[in-house]
XYZ file of N, CA and C in Angstrom:
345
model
N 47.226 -25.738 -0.008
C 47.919 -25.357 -1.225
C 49.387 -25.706 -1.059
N 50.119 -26.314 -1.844
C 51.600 -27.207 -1.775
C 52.368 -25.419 -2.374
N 53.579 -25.937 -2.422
C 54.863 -24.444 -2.562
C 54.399 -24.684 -4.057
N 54.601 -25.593 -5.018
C 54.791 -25.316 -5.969
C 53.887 -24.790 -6.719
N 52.596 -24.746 -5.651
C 51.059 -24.387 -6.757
C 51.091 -22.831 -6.642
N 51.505 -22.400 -5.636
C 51.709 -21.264 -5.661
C 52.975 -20.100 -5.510
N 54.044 -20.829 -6.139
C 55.000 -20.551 -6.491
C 54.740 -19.784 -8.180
N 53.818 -20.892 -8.423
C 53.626 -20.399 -10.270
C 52.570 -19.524 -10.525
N 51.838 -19.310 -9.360
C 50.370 -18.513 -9.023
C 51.020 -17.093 -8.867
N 52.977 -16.724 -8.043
C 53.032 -15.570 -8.295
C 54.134 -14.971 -9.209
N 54.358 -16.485 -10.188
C 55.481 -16.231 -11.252
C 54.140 -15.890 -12.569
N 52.971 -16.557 -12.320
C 52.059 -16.053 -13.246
C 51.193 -14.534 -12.500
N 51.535 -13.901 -11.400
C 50.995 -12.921 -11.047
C 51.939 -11.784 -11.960
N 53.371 -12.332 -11.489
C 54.635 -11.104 -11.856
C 54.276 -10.486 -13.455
N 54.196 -11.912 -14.412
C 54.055 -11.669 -15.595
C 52.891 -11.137 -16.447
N 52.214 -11.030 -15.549
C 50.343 -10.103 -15.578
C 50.583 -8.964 -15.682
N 51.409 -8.341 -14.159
C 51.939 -7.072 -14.040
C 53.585 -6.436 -15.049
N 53.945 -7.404 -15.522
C 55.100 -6.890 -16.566
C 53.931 -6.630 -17.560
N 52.844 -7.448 -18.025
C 52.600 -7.662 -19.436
C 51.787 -5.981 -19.032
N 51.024 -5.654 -18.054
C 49.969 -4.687 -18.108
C 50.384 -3.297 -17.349
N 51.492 -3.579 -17.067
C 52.642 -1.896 -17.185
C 53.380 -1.661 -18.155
N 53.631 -2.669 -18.886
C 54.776 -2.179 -19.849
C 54.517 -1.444 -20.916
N 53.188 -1.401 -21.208
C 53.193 0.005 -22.508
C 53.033 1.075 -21.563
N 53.017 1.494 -20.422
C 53.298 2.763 -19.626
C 54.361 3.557 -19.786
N 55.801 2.120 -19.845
C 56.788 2.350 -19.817
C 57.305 2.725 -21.162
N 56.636 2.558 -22.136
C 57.107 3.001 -23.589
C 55.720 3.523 -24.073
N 55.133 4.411 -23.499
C 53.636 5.194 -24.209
C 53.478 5.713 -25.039
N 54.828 5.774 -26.035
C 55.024 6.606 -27.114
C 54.888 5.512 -27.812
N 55.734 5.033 -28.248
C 55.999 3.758 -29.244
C 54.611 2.537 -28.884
N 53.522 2.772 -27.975
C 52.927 1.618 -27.540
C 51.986 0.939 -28.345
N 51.741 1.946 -29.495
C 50.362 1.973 -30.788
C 49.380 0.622 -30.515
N 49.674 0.111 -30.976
C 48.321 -1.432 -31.070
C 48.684 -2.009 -29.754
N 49.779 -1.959 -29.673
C 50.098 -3.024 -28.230
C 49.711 -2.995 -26.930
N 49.575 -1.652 -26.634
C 48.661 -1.231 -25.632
C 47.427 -2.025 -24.637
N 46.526 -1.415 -25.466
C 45.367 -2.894 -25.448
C 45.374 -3.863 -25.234
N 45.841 -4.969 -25.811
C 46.158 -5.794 -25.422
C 46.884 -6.428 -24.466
N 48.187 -5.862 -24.565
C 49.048 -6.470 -23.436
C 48.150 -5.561 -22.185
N 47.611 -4.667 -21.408
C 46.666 -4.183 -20.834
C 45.244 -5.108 -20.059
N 45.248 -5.722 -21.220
C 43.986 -6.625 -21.120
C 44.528 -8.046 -20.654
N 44.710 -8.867 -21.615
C 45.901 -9.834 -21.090
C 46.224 -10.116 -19.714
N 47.599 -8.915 -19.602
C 47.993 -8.820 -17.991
C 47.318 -8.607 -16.849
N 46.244 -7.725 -17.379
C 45.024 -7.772 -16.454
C 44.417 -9.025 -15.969
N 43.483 -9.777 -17.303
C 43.269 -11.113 -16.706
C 44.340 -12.013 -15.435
N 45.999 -11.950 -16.644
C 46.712 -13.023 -15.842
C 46.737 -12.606 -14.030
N 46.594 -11.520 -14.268
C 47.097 -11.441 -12.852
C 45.618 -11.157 -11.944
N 44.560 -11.234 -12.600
C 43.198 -11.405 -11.471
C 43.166 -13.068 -11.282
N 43.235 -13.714 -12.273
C 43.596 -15.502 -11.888
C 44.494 -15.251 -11.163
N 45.779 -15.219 -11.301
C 46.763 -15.337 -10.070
C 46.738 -14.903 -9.112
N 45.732 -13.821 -8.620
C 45.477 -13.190 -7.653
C 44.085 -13.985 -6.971
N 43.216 -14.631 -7.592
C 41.959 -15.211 -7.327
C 42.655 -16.419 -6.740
N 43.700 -17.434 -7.346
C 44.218 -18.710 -7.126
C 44.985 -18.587 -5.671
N 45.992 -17.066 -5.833
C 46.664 -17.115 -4.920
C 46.026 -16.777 -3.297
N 44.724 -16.487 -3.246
C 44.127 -15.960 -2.179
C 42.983 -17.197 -2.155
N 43.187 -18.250 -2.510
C 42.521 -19.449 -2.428
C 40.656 -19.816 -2.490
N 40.602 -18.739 -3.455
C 38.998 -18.538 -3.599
C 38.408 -19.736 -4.674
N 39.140 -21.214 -4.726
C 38.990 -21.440 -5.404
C 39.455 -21.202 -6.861
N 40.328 -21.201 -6.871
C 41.021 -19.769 -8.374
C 41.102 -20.748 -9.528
N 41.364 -20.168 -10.059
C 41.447 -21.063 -12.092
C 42.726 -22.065 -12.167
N 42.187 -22.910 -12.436
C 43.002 -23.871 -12.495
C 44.449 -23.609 -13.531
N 45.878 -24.200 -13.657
C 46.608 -23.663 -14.105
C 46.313 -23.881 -15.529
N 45.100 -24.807 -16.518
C 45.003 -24.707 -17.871
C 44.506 -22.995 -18.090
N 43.987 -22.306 -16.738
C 43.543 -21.189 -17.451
C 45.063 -20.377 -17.988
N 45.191 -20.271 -16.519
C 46.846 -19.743 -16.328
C 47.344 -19.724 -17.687
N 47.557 -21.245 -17.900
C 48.222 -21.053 -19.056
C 47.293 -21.049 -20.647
N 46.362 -20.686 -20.387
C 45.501 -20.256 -22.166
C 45.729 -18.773 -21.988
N 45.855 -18.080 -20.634
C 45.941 -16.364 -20.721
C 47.301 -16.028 -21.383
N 48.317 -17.084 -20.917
C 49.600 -17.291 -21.538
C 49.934 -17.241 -22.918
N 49.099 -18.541 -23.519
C 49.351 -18.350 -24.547
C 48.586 -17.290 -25.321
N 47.785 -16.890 -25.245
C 46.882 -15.710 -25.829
C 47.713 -14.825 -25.655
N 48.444 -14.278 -24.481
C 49.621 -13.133 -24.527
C 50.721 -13.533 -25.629
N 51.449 -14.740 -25.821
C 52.463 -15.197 -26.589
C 51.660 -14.917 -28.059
N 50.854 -14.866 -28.370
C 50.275 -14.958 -29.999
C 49.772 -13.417 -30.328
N 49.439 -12.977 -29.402
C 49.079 -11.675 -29.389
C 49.653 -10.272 -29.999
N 51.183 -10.623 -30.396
C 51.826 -9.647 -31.331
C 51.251 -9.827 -33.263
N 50.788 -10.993 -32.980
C 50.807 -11.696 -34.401
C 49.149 -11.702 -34.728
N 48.393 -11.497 -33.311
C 46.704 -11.656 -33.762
C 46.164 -10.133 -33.667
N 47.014 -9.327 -33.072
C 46.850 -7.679 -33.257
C 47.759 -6.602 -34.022
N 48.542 -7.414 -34.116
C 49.223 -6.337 -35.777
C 50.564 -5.793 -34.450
N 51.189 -6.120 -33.795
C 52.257 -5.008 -33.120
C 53.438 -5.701 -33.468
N 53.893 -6.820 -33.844
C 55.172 -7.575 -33.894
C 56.240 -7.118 -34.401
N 55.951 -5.512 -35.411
C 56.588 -4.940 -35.998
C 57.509 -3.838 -34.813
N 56.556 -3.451 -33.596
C 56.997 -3.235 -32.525
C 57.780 -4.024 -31.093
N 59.332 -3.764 -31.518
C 60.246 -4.985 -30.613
C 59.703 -4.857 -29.265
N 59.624 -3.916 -28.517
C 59.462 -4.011 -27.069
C 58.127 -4.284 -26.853
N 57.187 -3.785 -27.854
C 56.014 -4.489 -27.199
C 56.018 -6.280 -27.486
N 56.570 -6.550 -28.513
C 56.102 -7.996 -29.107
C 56.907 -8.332 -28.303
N 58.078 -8.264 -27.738
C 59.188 -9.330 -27.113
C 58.404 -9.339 -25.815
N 57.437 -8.097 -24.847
C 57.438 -8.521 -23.698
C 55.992 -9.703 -23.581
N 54.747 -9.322 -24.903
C 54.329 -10.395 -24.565
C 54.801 -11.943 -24.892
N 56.068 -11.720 -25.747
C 56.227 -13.310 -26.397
C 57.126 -13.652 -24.852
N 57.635 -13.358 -24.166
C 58.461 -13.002 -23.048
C 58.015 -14.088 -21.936
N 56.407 -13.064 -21.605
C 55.653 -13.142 -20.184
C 54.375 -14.065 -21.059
N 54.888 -14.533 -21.988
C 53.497 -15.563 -22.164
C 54.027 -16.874 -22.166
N 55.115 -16.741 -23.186
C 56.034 -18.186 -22.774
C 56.312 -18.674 -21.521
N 56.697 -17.846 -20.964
C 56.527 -17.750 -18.743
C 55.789 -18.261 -18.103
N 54.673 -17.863 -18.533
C 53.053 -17.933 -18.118
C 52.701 -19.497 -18.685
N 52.925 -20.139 -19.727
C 52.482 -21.312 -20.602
C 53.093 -21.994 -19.703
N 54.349 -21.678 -19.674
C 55.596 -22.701 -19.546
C 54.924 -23.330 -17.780
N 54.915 -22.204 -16.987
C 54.381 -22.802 -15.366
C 52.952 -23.512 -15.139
N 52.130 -22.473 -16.047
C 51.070 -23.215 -15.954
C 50.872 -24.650 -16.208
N 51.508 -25.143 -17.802
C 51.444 -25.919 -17.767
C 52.336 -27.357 -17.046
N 53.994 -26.735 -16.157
C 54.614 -27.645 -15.111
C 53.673 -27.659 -14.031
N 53.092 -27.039 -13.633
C 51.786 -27.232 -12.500
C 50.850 -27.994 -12.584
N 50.294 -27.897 -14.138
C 49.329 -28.768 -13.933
C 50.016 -30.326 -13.835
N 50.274 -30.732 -14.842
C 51.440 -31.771 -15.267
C 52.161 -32.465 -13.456
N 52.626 -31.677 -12.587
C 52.960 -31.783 -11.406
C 51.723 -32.393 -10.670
N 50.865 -31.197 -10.682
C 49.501 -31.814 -9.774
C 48.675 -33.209 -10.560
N 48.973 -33.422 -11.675
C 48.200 -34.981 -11.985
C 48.911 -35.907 -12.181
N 50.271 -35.765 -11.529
C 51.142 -36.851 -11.412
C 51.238 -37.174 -10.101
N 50.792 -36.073 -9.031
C 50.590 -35.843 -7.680
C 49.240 -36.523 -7.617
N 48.011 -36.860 -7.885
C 47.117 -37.414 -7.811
C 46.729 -38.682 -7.737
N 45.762 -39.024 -6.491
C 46.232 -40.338 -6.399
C 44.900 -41.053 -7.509
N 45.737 -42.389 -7.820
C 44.588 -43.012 -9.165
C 43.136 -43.309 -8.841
N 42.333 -43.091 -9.249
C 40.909 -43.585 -8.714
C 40.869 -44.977 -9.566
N 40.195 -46.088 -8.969
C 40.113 -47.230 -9.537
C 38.230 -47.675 -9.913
């Protein structure tokens, strides 16, 4: 495994665990957002945790579809009206998109051509 594959394996772990503590941190105000960001952060960070312990783990297109599913997620569950929940998944999903997809992009430019 090279630095950079798993450099983004625990910048996409961090943002699992922001996305799936942070209605803890506001449990009052958390209404719809809950759930989701819960679920979400959960996934991101069992891929990043599966990738980073080299079991074979999800390649970074997953990485980054958990990403974007967190980034859309204020807007496909009704919370956007709620700032702290909508900003942390638009936050930690843009995060999450953004590495996943310099990783992959990295590793198939890193690949050598088959002829």
């Amino acid at each position: 495994m090279d630095l950079t594959r798993s450099l983004s394996d625990v910048v996409a772990l961090l943002a699992g665990l922001v996305a799936a503590l942070a209605p803890f941190f506001w449990a009052d105000n958390a209404g719809a957002a809950g759930q989701p960001l819960l679920i979400l952060g959960t996934l991101l960070i069992v891929s990043a945790l599966w990738a980073i312990l080299g079991a074979g783990g999800a390649s970074s297109w997953v990485t980054a579809a958990f990403g974007a599913l967190l980034f859309v997620s204020p807007w496909a569950f009704g919370f956007d009206g709620t700032s702290a929940a909508a900003w942390t998944a638009w936050i930690a999903g843009a995060v999450t998109v953004v590495v996943g997809l310099l990783t992959t992009l990295q590793a198939r430019s890193a690949a050598p051509a088959r002829a």
